[in-house]
Amino acid sequence: MTRNGRNRTTSRGAALAASAIFVLAIAGPAAAQTALSPEQKAAEASSAWADLRPDLFGDRELVEGTDTIAIEAPKRATDPAIVPVTLSFDPKMDVRKVTLVIDENPSPVAATFEFAQGADIRTLSTRVRVNAYTDIHAVAETADGKLFVTKTFVKAAGGCAAPAAKDPEVAAKEMGKMKMRQFDADGASVHEAQLMIRHPNNSGLQKDQVTLLYIPAHFVTDLQVDKGGRPLFTMTGGISISEDPSFRFAYGADAAGPFHAKASDTEGKVFEKTFTGEQS
């Protein structure tokens, strides 16, 4: 090969290399924005949502990307047994039902909430167990029967089998105790309160730390919250709701009258209380 030929080859190679660098420089930021983390790739590869969706909602359309429902949870949970989750709703959309699904949990449907007509629930927060890196889906159903879905990805593992935080004897003695906190500001049009229930909410996957035998599942299955004799919301729950269930909610309904809460669990026990003060 002539010297000129070598120069042409070298020049062509340099030009191709420069072009490749230029393309990568342009595509790099965009690729970085859309690239999934290794954990997300692993979760999507074995995602249970593809099977859960038709089982739970059949062939009904689930609308994504709207403000009808939003979900907030930590990207990496500090404690997988008590992962905070907050749901927010567009008050103009009249949401009546919400299904909270933790895709990779042994029992994925954490809870189903139903809102009474006129309750005007704006936000709802609770704490859940997360057993593996997973998407958490929230599906809202509006009064006209339309379904809206949103999701968030949470890095956590082992929450369903994590040991109870309390001594079993103490938990049994306190079981069923309820407390209601109210956070209303003077003249507020939207009111906020928090219901806390003492209950071990055993998942059935936890072991007794002395005998190493599995503790039977024992959890709150049903909850009804009323205000001034009018229903606000109900919940049907499963093993994914954390120990000592807590529900903080904001609502726009008339705030007159006392709160009343009634809960029942898998053993048929019923816990009920009327709250007369701001903190009772």
PDB file of C-alpha atoms in Angstrom:
ATOM      1  CA  MET A   1       0.000   0.000   0.000  1.00  0.00           C
ATOM      2  CA  THR A   2       1.283   3.477  -0.838  1.00  0.00           C
ATOM      3  CA  ARG A   3       1.958   6.092   1.713  1.00  0.00           C
ATOM      4  CA  ASN A   4      -1.018   8.089   0.425  1.00  0.00           C
ATOM      5  CA  GLY A   5      -3.193   4.972   0.744  1.00  0.00           C
ATOM      6  CA  ARG A   6      -2.122   4.531   4.355  1.00  0.00           C
ATOM      7  CA  ASN A   7      -2.906   8.172   5.026  1.00  0.00           C
ATOM      8  CA  ARG A   8      -6.359   7.821   3.470  1.00  0.00           C
ATOM      9  CA  THR A   9      -7.067   4.697   5.569  1.00  0.00           C
ATOM     10  CA  THR A  10      -5.875   6.380   8.733  1.00  0.00           C
ATOM     11  CA  SER A  11      -7.921   9.482   7.972  1.00  0.00           C
ATOM     12  CA  ARG A  12     -11.016   7.373   7.277  1.00  0.00           C
ATOM     13  CA  GLY A  13     -10.567   5.495  10.588  1.00  0.00           C
ATOM     14  CA  ALA A  14     -10.096   8.705  12.509  1.00  0.00           C
ATOM     15  CA  ALA A  15     -13.207  10.176  10.919  1.00  0.00           C
ATOM     16  CA  LEU A  16     -15.285   7.113  11.850  1.00  0.00           C
ATOM     17  CA  ALA A  17     -13.985   7.196  15.415  1.00  0.00           C
ATOM     18  CA  ALA A  18     -14.755  10.894  15.684  1.00  0.00           C
ATOM     19  CA  SER A  19     -18.269  10.290  14.328  1.00  0.00           C
ATOM     20  CA  ALA A  20     -18.856   7.526  16.865  1.00  0.00           C
ATOM     21  CA  ILE A  21     -17.716   9.759  19.711  1.00  0.00           C
ATOM     22  CA  PHE A  22     -19.986  12.542  18.440  1.00  0.00           C
ATOM     23  CA  VAL A  23     -23.007  10.205  18.287  1.00  0.00           C
ATOM     24  CA  LEU A  24     -22.321   8.876  21.784  1.00  0.00           C
ATOM     25  CA  ALA A  25     -21.910  12.406  23.098  1.00  0.00           C
ATOM     26  CA  ILE A  26     -25.345  13.313  21.748  1.00  0.00           C
ATOM     27  CA  ALA A  27     -27.106  10.066  22.672  1.00  0.00           C
ATOM     28  CA  GLY A  28     -25.414   9.660  26.054  1.00  0.00           C
ATOM     29  CA  PRO A  29     -27.555  12.061  28.129  1.00  0.00           C
ATOM     30  CA  ALA A  30     -30.797  10.855  26.539  1.00  0.00           C
ATOM     31  CA  ALA A  31     -29.831   7.228  27.056  1.00  0.00           C
ATOM     32  CA  ALA A  32     -28.945   7.945  30.670  1.00  0.00           C
ATOM     33  CA  GLN A  33     -32.349   9.509  31.237  1.00  0.00           C
ATOM     34  CA  THR A  34     -34.256   6.504  29.883  1.00  0.00           C
ATOM     35  CA  ALA A  35     -31.964   3.723  31.107  1.00  0.00           C
ATOM     36  CA  LEU A  36     -33.332   1.507  33.861  1.00  0.00           C
ATOM     37  CA  SER A  37     -31.284   0.621  36.899  1.00  0.00           C
ATOM     38  CA  PRO A  38     -30.193  -3.028  37.273  1.00  0.00           C
ATOM     39  CA  GLU A  39     -32.775  -3.458  40.028  1.00  0.00           C
ATOM     40  CA  GLN A  40     -35.587  -2.105  37.835  1.00  0.00           C
ATOM     41  CA  LYS A  41     -34.515  -4.312  34.939  1.00  0.00           C
ATOM     42  CA  ALA A  42     -34.595  -7.341  37.241  1.00  0.00           C
ATOM     43  CA  ALA A  43     -38.012  -6.403  38.555  1.00  0.00           C
ATOM     44  CA  GLU A  44     -39.454  -5.820  35.091  1.00  0.00           C
ATOM     45  CA  ALA A  45     -38.032  -9.084  33.791  1.00  0.00           C
ATOM     46  CA  SER A  46     -40.065 -11.043  36.323  1.00  0.00           C
ATOM     47  CA  SER A  47     -42.837  -8.517  36.952  1.00  0.00           C
ATOM     48  CA  ALA A  48     -46.036  -9.988  38.308  1.00  0.00           C
ATOM     49  CA  TRP A  49     -48.134  -7.039  37.066  1.00  0.00           C
ATOM     50  CA  ALA A  50     -48.758  -8.613  33.652  1.00  0.00           C
ATOM     51  CA  ASP A  51     -50.581 -11.466  35.409  1.00  0.00           C
ATOM     52  CA  LEU A  52     -52.082  -9.430  38.238  1.00  0.00           C
ATOM     53  CA  ARG A  53     -53.711  -6.821  36.036  1.00  0.00           C
ATOM     54  CA  PRO A  54     -56.147  -9.156  34.204  1.00  0.00           C
ATOM     55  CA  ASP A  55     -56.816 -11.119  37.404  1.00  0.00           C
ATOM     56  CA  LEU A  56     -57.829  -7.966  39.267  1.00  0.00           C
ATOM     57  CA  PHE A  57     -59.400  -5.825  36.548  1.00  0.00           C
ATOM     58  CA  GLY A  58     -60.174  -8.155  33.649  1.00  0.00           C
ATOM     59  CA  ASP A  59     -59.999  -6.448  30.272  1.00  0.00           C
ATOM     60  CA  ARG A  60     -61.026  -3.023  31.589  1.00  0.00           C
ATOM     61  CA  GLU A  61     -58.923  -0.102  30.381  1.00  0.00           C
ATOM     62  CA  LEU A  62     -56.484   1.395  32.900  1.00  0.00           C
ATOM     63  CA  VAL A  63     -55.654   5.003  32.043  1.00  0.00           C
ATOM     64  CA  GLU A  64     -52.105   6.134  32.832  1.00  0.00           C
ATOM     65  CA  GLY A  65     -50.416   9.513  33.049  1.00  0.00           C
ATOM     66  CA  THR A  66     -53.167  11.646  34.597  1.00  0.00           C
ATOM     67  CA  ASP A  67     -53.497  13.590  37.852  1.00  0.00           C
ATOM     68  CA  THR A  68     -56.472  11.521  38.993  1.00  0.00           C
ATOM     69  CA  ILE A  69     -54.237   9.537  41.350  1.00  0.00           C
ATOM     70  CA  ALA A  70     -50.624   9.945  42.460  1.00  0.00           C
ATOM     71  CA  ILE A  71     -48.460   7.740  44.662  1.00  0.00           C
ATOM     72  CA  GLU A  72     -45.470   8.587  46.832  1.00  0.00           C
ATOM     73  CA  ALA A  73     -43.115   6.153  48.581  1.00  0.00           C
ATOM     74  CA  PRO A  74     -39.384   6.105  49.365  1.00  0.00           C
ATOM     75  CA  LYS A  75     -37.197   4.821  46.535  1.00  0.00           C
ATOM     76  CA  ARG A  76     -35.189   2.844  49.079  1.00  0.00           C
ATOM     77  CA  ALA A  77     -37.028   1.901  52.261  1.00  0.00           C
ATOM     78  CA  THR A  78     -35.332   2.321  55.629  1.00  0.00           C
ATOM     79  CA  ASP A  79     -37.382  -0.538  57.095  1.00  0.00           C
ATOM     80  CA  PRO A  80     -39.100  -2.984  54.683  1.00  0.00           C
ATOM     81  CA  ALA A  81     -41.717  -3.827  57.325  1.00  0.00           C
ATOM     82  CA  ILE A  82     -43.010  -0.239  57.607  1.00  0.00           C
ATOM     83  CA  VAL A  83     -42.768   1.459  54.217  1.00  0.00           C
ATOM     84  CA  PRO A  84     -44.816   4.683  54.100  1.00  0.00           C
ATOM     85  CA  VAL A  85     -47.119   5.102  51.098  1.00  0.00           C
ATOM     86  CA  THR A  86     -49.180   8.204  50.343  1.00  0.00           C
ATOM     87  CA  LEU A  87     -51.942   8.385  47.745  1.00  0.00           C
ATOM     88  CA  SER A  88     -53.287  11.696  46.428  1.00  0.00           C
ATOM     89  CA  PHE A  89     -56.482  12.235  44.450  1.00  0.00           C
ATOM     90  CA  ASP A  90     -57.816  14.926  42.140  1.00  0.00           C
ATOM     91  CA  PRO A  91     -60.961  16.211  43.910  1.00  0.00           C
ATOM     92  CA  LYS A  92     -62.605  16.976  40.564  1.00  0.00           C
ATOM     93  CA  MET A  93     -62.520  13.294  39.545  1.00  0.00           C
ATOM     94  CA  ASP A  94     -64.707  11.886  42.368  1.00  0.00           C
ATOM     95  CA  VAL A  95     -62.588   8.823  43.167  1.00  0.00           C
ATOM     96  CA  ARG A  96     -64.678   6.154  44.905  1.00  0.00           C
ATOM     97  CA  LYS A  97     -62.370   3.140  45.128  1.00  0.00           C
ATOM     98  CA  VAL A  98     -58.610   2.520  45.296  1.00  0.00           C
ATOM     99  CA  THR A  99     -56.747  -0.775  45.020  1.00  0.00           C
ATOM    100  CA  LEU A 100     -53.180  -0.780  46.363  1.00  0.00           C
ATOM    101  CA  VAL A 101     -51.043  -3.538  44.830  1.00  0.00           C
ATOM    102  CA  ILE A 102     -47.489  -4.475  45.844  1.00  0.00           C
ATOM    103  CA  ASP A 103     -46.598  -6.519  42.786  1.00  0.00           C
ATOM    104  CA  GLU A 104     -43.940  -8.849  44.181  1.00  0.00           C
ATOM    105  CA  ASN A 105     -45.446  -9.492  47.619  1.00  0.00           C
ATOM    106  CA  PRO A 106     -46.743 -13.002  48.443  1.00  0.00           C
ATOM    107  CA  SER A 107     -50.234 -11.501  48.716  1.00  0.00           C
ATOM    108  CA  PRO A 108     -50.007  -8.565  46.292  1.00  0.00           C
ATOM    109  CA  VAL A 109     -53.259  -6.733  47.079  1.00  0.00           C
ATOM    110  CA  ALA A 110     -52.324  -4.779  50.188  1.00  0.00           C
ATOM    111  CA  ALA A 111     -55.698  -3.093  50.612  1.00  0.00           C
ATOM    112  CA  THR A 112     -58.812  -1.893  48.857  1.00  0.00           C
ATOM    113  CA  PHE A 113     -60.303   1.411  49.987  1.00  0.00           C
ATOM    114  CA  GLU A 114     -63.816   2.565  49.170  1.00  0.00           C
ATOM    115  CA  PHE A 115     -64.795   6.212  49.616  1.00  0.00           C
ATOM    116  CA  ALA A 116     -68.341   7.243  50.448  1.00  0.00           C
ATOM    117  CA  GLN A 117     -70.218   9.648  48.209  1.00  0.00           C
ATOM    118  CA  GLY A 118     -69.441  13.182  49.330  1.00  0.00           C
ATOM    119  CA  ALA A 119     -66.490  12.133  51.526  1.00  0.00           C
ATOM    120  CA  ASP A 120     -64.134  14.016  49.194  1.00  0.00           C
ATOM    121  CA  ILE A 121     -60.999  12.126  50.243  1.00  0.00           C
ATOM    122  CA  ARG A 122     -57.954  14.098  49.037  1.00  0.00           C
ATOM    123  CA  THR A 123     -55.031  12.066  50.424  1.00  0.00           C
ATOM    124  CA  LEU A 124     -54.600   8.734  52.182  1.00  0.00           C
ATOM    125  CA  SER A 125     -51.400   7.459  53.800  1.00  0.00           C
ATOM    126  CA  THR A 126     -50.584   4.098  55.342  1.00  0.00           C
ATOM    127  CA  ARG A 127     -47.590   1.827  55.994  1.00  0.00           C
ATOM    128  CA  VAL A 128     -46.954  -1.437  54.184  1.00  0.00           C
ATOM    129  CA  ARG A 129     -44.628  -4.419  54.114  1.00  0.00           C
ATOM    130  CA  VAL A 130     -42.469  -4.845  51.007  1.00  0.00           C
ATOM    131  CA  ASN A 131     -40.990  -8.289  50.447  1.00  0.00           C
ATOM    132  CA  ALA A 132     -38.805  -7.682  47.365  1.00  0.00           C
ATOM    133  CA  TYR A 133     -37.746  -4.928  44.971  1.00  0.00           C
ATOM    134  CA  THR A 134     -41.046  -4.084  43.359  1.00  0.00           C
ATOM    135  CA  ASP A 135     -43.410  -1.715  41.649  1.00  0.00           C
ATOM    136  CA  ILE A 136     -46.296  -0.570  43.799  1.00  0.00           C
ATOM    137  CA  HIS A 137     -49.408   0.114  41.727  1.00  0.00           C
ATOM    138  CA  ALA A 138     -52.408   2.164  42.813  1.00  0.00           C
ATOM    139  CA  VAL A 139     -55.594   1.917  40.762  1.00  0.00           C
ATOM    140  CA  ALA A 140     -58.373   4.455  41.293  1.00  0.00           C
ATOM    141  CA  GLU A 141     -61.953   3.940  40.175  1.00  0.00           C
ATOM    142  CA  THR A 142     -64.086   7.047  39.698  1.00  0.00           C
ATOM    143  CA  ALA A 143     -67.839   7.350  40.143  1.00  0.00           C
ATOM    144  CA  ASP A 144     -68.380   6.821  36.401  1.00  0.00           C
ATOM    145  CA  GLY A 145     -66.529   3.475  36.511  1.00  0.00           C
ATOM    146  CA  LYS A 146     -63.289   4.554  34.815  1.00  0.00           C
ATOM    147  CA  LEU A 147     -59.972   3.178  36.082  1.00  0.00           C
ATOM    148  CA  PHE A 148     -56.779   5.208  36.481  1.00  0.00           C
ATOM    149  CA  VAL A 149     -53.400   3.720  37.411  1.00  0.00           C
ATOM    150  CA  THR A 150     -50.079   4.978  38.696  1.00  0.00           C
ATOM    151  CA  LYS A 151     -47.012   3.261  40.120  1.00  0.00           C
ATOM    152  CA  THR A 152     -43.705   3.762  41.894  1.00  0.00           C
ATOM    153  CA  PHE A 153     -40.658   1.536  42.338  1.00  0.00           C
ATOM    154  CA  VAL A 154     -39.441   0.674  45.852  1.00  0.00           C
ATOM    155  CA  LYS A 155     -36.187  -0.993  46.835  1.00  0.00           C
ATOM    156  CA  ALA A 156     -36.860  -3.127  49.900  1.00  0.00           C
ATOM    157  CA  ALA A 157     -36.768  -6.809  50.795  1.00  0.00           C
ATOM    158  CA  GLY A 158     -37.939  -9.161  53.539  1.00  0.00           C
ATOM    159  CA  GLY A 159     -40.728  -7.008  54.946  1.00  0.00           C
ATOM    160  CA  CYS A 160     -43.364  -9.743  55.090  1.00  0.00           C
ATOM    161  CA  ALA A 161     -41.122 -12.054  57.122  1.00  0.00           C
ATOM    162  CA  ALA A 162     -39.527  -9.397  59.341  1.00  0.00           C
ATOM    163  CA  PRO A 163     -39.964 -10.111  63.085  1.00  0.00           C
ATOM    164  CA  ALA A 164     -42.625  -8.169  64.939  1.00  0.00           C
ATOM    165  CA  ALA A 165     -41.401  -5.022  66.656  1.00  0.00           C
ATOM    166  CA  LYS A 166     -43.298  -5.768  69.870  1.00  0.00           C
ATOM    167  CA  ASP A 167     -43.221  -8.562  72.399  1.00  0.00           C
ATOM    168  CA  PRO A 168     -46.170 -10.899  71.602  1.00  0.00           C
ATOM    169  CA  GLU A 169     -47.586 -10.607  75.127  1.00  0.00           C
ATOM    170  CA  VAL A 170     -47.545  -6.819  74.981  1.00  0.00           C
ATOM    171  CA  ALA A 171     -49.096  -6.873  71.503  1.00  0.00           C
ATOM    172  CA  ALA A 172     -51.880  -9.190  72.688  1.00  0.00           C
ATOM    173  CA  LYS A 173     -52.619  -6.987  75.695  1.00  0.00           C
ATOM    174  CA  GLU A 174     -52.820  -3.799  73.596  1.00  0.00           C
ATOM    175  CA  MET A 175     -54.653  -5.344  70.648  1.00  0.00           C
ATOM    176  CA  GLY A 176     -57.633  -3.335  69.455  1.00  0.00           C
ATOM    177  CA  LYS A 177     -56.734  -0.059  71.141  1.00  0.00           C
ATOM    178  CA  MET A 178     -57.421   2.881  68.837  1.00  0.00           C
ATOM    179  CA  LYS A 179     -56.319   6.485  68.736  1.00  0.00           C
ATOM    180  CA  MET A 180     -57.524   9.310  66.500  1.00  0.00           C
ATOM    181  CA  ARG A 181     -55.533  12.494  65.931  1.00  0.00           C
ATOM    182  CA  GLN A 182     -56.966  15.542  64.187  1.00  0.00           C
ATOM    183  CA  PHE A 183     -54.852  18.195  62.498  1.00  0.00           C
ATOM    184  CA  ASP A 184     -57.451  20.772  61.461  1.00  0.00           C
ATOM    185  CA  ALA A 185     -56.481  24.415  61.273  1.00  0.00           C
ATOM    186  CA  ASP A 186     -59.107  27.016  62.156  1.00  0.00           C
ATOM    187  CA  GLY A 187     -61.426  27.648  59.229  1.00  0.00           C
ATOM    188  CA  ALA A 188     -59.855  24.928  57.082  1.00  0.00           C
ATOM    189  CA  SER A 189     -61.965  23.679  54.184  1.00  0.00           C
ATOM    190  CA  VAL A 190     -59.963  20.444  53.971  1.00  0.00           C
ATOM    191  CA  HIS A 191     -59.620  18.461  57.191  1.00  0.00           C
ATOM    192  CA  GLU A 192     -56.971  15.946  58.194  1.00  0.00           C
ATOM    193  CA  ALA A 193     -56.933  13.107  60.703  1.00  0.00           C
ATOM    194  CA  GLN A 194     -55.010   9.942  61.541  1.00  0.00           C
ATOM    195  CA  LEU A 195     -56.390   6.663  62.867  1.00  0.00           C
ATOM    196  CA  MET A 196     -53.967   4.308  64.628  1.00  0.00           C
ATOM    197  CA  ILE A 197     -54.908   0.746  65.598  1.00  0.00           C
ATOM    198  CA  ARG A 198     -52.904  -1.506  67.899  1.00  0.00           C
ATOM    199  CA  HIS A 199     -52.736  -4.888  66.189  1.00  0.00           C
ATOM    200  CA  PRO A 200     -49.834  -7.276  65.387  1.00  0.00           C
ATOM    201  CA  ASN A 201     -51.124  -7.791  61.837  1.00  0.00           C
ATOM    202  CA  ASN A 202     -49.119 -11.002  61.610  1.00  0.00           C
ATOM    203  CA  SER A 203     -48.423 -11.985  58.016  1.00  0.00           C
ATOM    204  CA  GLY A 204     -48.092 -15.747  58.520  1.00  0.00           C
ATOM    205  CA  LEU A 205     -44.518 -15.557  57.211  1.00  0.00           C
ATOM    206  CA  GLN A 206     -42.917 -14.393  60.458  1.00  0.00           C
ATOM    207  CA  LYS A 207     -41.230 -16.772  62.883  1.00  0.00           C
ATOM    208  CA  ASP A 208     -41.426 -16.870  66.648  1.00  0.00           C
ATOM    209  CA  GLN A 209     -37.959 -15.774  67.751  1.00  0.00           C
ATOM    210  CA  VAL A 210     -37.894 -18.397  70.534  1.00  0.00           C
ATOM    211  CA  THR A 211     -39.495 -21.496  68.987  1.00  0.00           C
ATOM    212  CA  LEU A 212     -38.616 -20.605  65.361  1.00  0.00           C
ATOM    213  CA  LEU A 213     -42.093 -21.799  64.377  1.00  0.00           C
ATOM    214  CA  TYR A 214     -44.206 -19.730  62.007  1.00  0.00           C
ATOM    215  CA  ILE A 215     -46.672 -17.381  63.688  1.00  0.00           C
ATOM    216  CA  PRO A 216     -50.172 -17.876  62.221  1.00  0.00           C
ATOM    217  CA  ALA A 217     -51.521 -15.047  60.089  1.00  0.00           C
ATOM    218  CA  HIS A 218     -53.666 -12.676  62.138  1.00  0.00           C
ATOM    219  CA  PHE A 219     -54.494  -9.289  60.674  1.00  0.00           C
ATOM    220  CA  VAL A 220     -57.147  -6.604  60.311  1.00  0.00           C
ATOM    221  CA  THR A 221     -59.418  -7.492  57.409  1.00  0.00           C
ATOM    222  CA  ASP A 222     -62.068  -4.768  57.537  1.00  0.00           C
ATOM    223  CA  LEU A 223     -62.248  -1.178  58.692  1.00  0.00           C
ATOM    224  CA  GLN A 224     -64.967   1.462  58.554  1.00  0.00           C
ATOM    225  CA  VAL A 225     -64.458   5.121  59.450  1.00  0.00           C
ATOM    226  CA  ASP A 226     -67.435   7.474  59.940  1.00  0.00           C
ATOM    227  CA  LYS A 227     -67.698  11.158  60.835  1.00  0.00           C
ATOM    228  CA  GLY A 228     -70.800  12.547  62.506  1.00  0.00           C
ATOM    229  CA  GLY A 229     -72.746   9.402  61.641  1.00  0.00           C
ATOM    230  CA  ARG A 230     -71.830   9.641  57.947  1.00  0.00           C
ATOM    231  CA  PRO A 231     -69.416   7.155  56.326  1.00  0.00           C
ATOM    232  CA  LEU A 232     -66.050   8.417  55.078  1.00  0.00           C
ATOM    233  CA  PHE A 233     -64.272   5.277  53.880  1.00  0.00           C
ATOM    234  CA  THR A 234     -63.885   1.545  54.327  1.00  0.00           C
ATOM    235  CA  MET A 235     -60.850  -0.685  53.922  1.00  0.00           C
ATOM    236  CA  THR A 236     -60.438  -4.358  53.136  1.00  0.00           C
ATOM    237  CA  GLY A 237     -56.882  -5.318  54.084  1.00  0.00           C
ATOM    238  CA  GLY A 238     -54.393  -8.170  53.853  1.00  0.00           C
ATOM    239  CA  ILE A 239     -51.008  -9.238  55.195  1.00  0.00           C
ATOM    240  CA  SER A 240     -49.132  -6.393  53.490  1.00  0.00           C
ATOM    241  CA  ILE A 241     -50.459  -3.730  55.871  1.00  0.00           C
ATOM    242  CA  SER A 242     -47.836  -3.152  58.563  1.00  0.00           C
ATOM    243  CA  GLU A 243     -48.009  -3.967  62.254  1.00  0.00           C
ATOM    244  CA  ASP A 244     -50.140  -1.442  64.191  1.00  0.00           C
ATOM    245  CA  PRO A 245     -52.046  -0.176  61.125  1.00  0.00           C
ATOM    246  CA  SER A 246     -52.103   3.583  60.631  1.00  0.00           C
ATOM    247  CA  PHE A 247     -54.243   5.598  58.218  1.00  0.00           C
ATOM    248  CA  ARG A 248     -53.797   9.332  57.792  1.00  0.00           C
ATOM    249  CA  PHE A 249     -56.305  11.015  55.511  1.00  0.00           C
ATOM    250  CA  ALA A 250     -57.407  14.435  54.310  1.00  0.00           C
ATOM    251  CA  TYR A 251     -61.030  15.022  53.362  1.00  0.00           C
ATOM    252  CA  GLY A 252     -63.295  17.854  52.283  1.00  0.00           C
ATOM    253  CA  ALA A 253     -66.579  16.585  53.725  1.00  0.00           C
ATOM    254  CA  ASP A 254     -68.453  18.338  56.532  1.00  0.00           C
ATOM    255  CA  ALA A 255     -66.342  17.958  59.691  1.00  0.00           C
ATOM    256  CA  ALA A 256     -69.210  18.158  62.200  1.00  0.00           C
ATOM    257  CA  GLY A 257     -69.656  15.350  64.728  1.00  0.00           C
ATOM    258  CA  PRO A 258     -67.317  12.760  66.254  1.00  0.00           C
ATOM    259  CA  PHE A 259     -65.280  10.136  64.442  1.00  0.00           C
ATOM    260  CA  HIS A 260     -66.268   6.505  64.798  1.00  0.00           C
ATOM    261  CA  ALA A 261     -64.087   3.550  63.754  1.00  0.00           C
ATOM    262  CA  LYS A 262     -64.926  -0.134  63.607  1.00  0.00           C
ATOM    263  CA  ALA A 263     -62.389  -2.830  62.712  1.00  0.00           C
ATOM    264  CA  SER A 264     -62.467  -6.621  62.555  1.00  0.00           C
ATOM    265  CA  ASP A 265     -59.719  -9.192  62.083  1.00  0.00           C
ATOM    266  CA  THR A 266     -59.167 -12.720  60.790  1.00  0.00           C
ATOM    267  CA  GLU A 267     -60.082 -14.244  64.159  1.00  0.00           C
ATOM    268  CA  GLY A 268     -63.467 -12.527  64.160  1.00  0.00           C
ATOM    269  CA  LYS A 269     -62.524 -10.006  66.830  1.00  0.00           C
ATOM    270  CA  VAL A 270     -64.243  -6.635  66.522  1.00  0.00           C
ATOM    271  CA  PHE A 271     -62.766  -3.364  67.777  1.00  0.00           C
ATOM    272  CA  GLU A 272     -64.888  -0.240  67.892  1.00  0.00           C
ATOM    273  CA  LYS A 273     -64.559   3.271  69.273  1.00  0.00           C
ATOM    274  CA  THR A 274     -66.169   6.709  69.069  1.00  0.00           C
ATOM    275  CA  PHE A 275     -63.709   9.598  69.355  1.00  0.00           C
ATOM    276  CA  THR A 276     -65.008  12.751  70.988  1.00  0.00           C
ATOM    277  CA  GLY A 277     -61.874  14.920  71.331  1.00  0.00           C
ATOM    278  CA  GLU A 278     -59.197  16.163  68.942  1.00  0.00           C
ATOM    279  CA  GLN A 279     -56.854  13.475  70.268  1.00  0.00           C
ATOM    280  CA  SER A 280     -58.610  10.470  71.764  1.00  0.00           C
TER     281      SER A 280
END
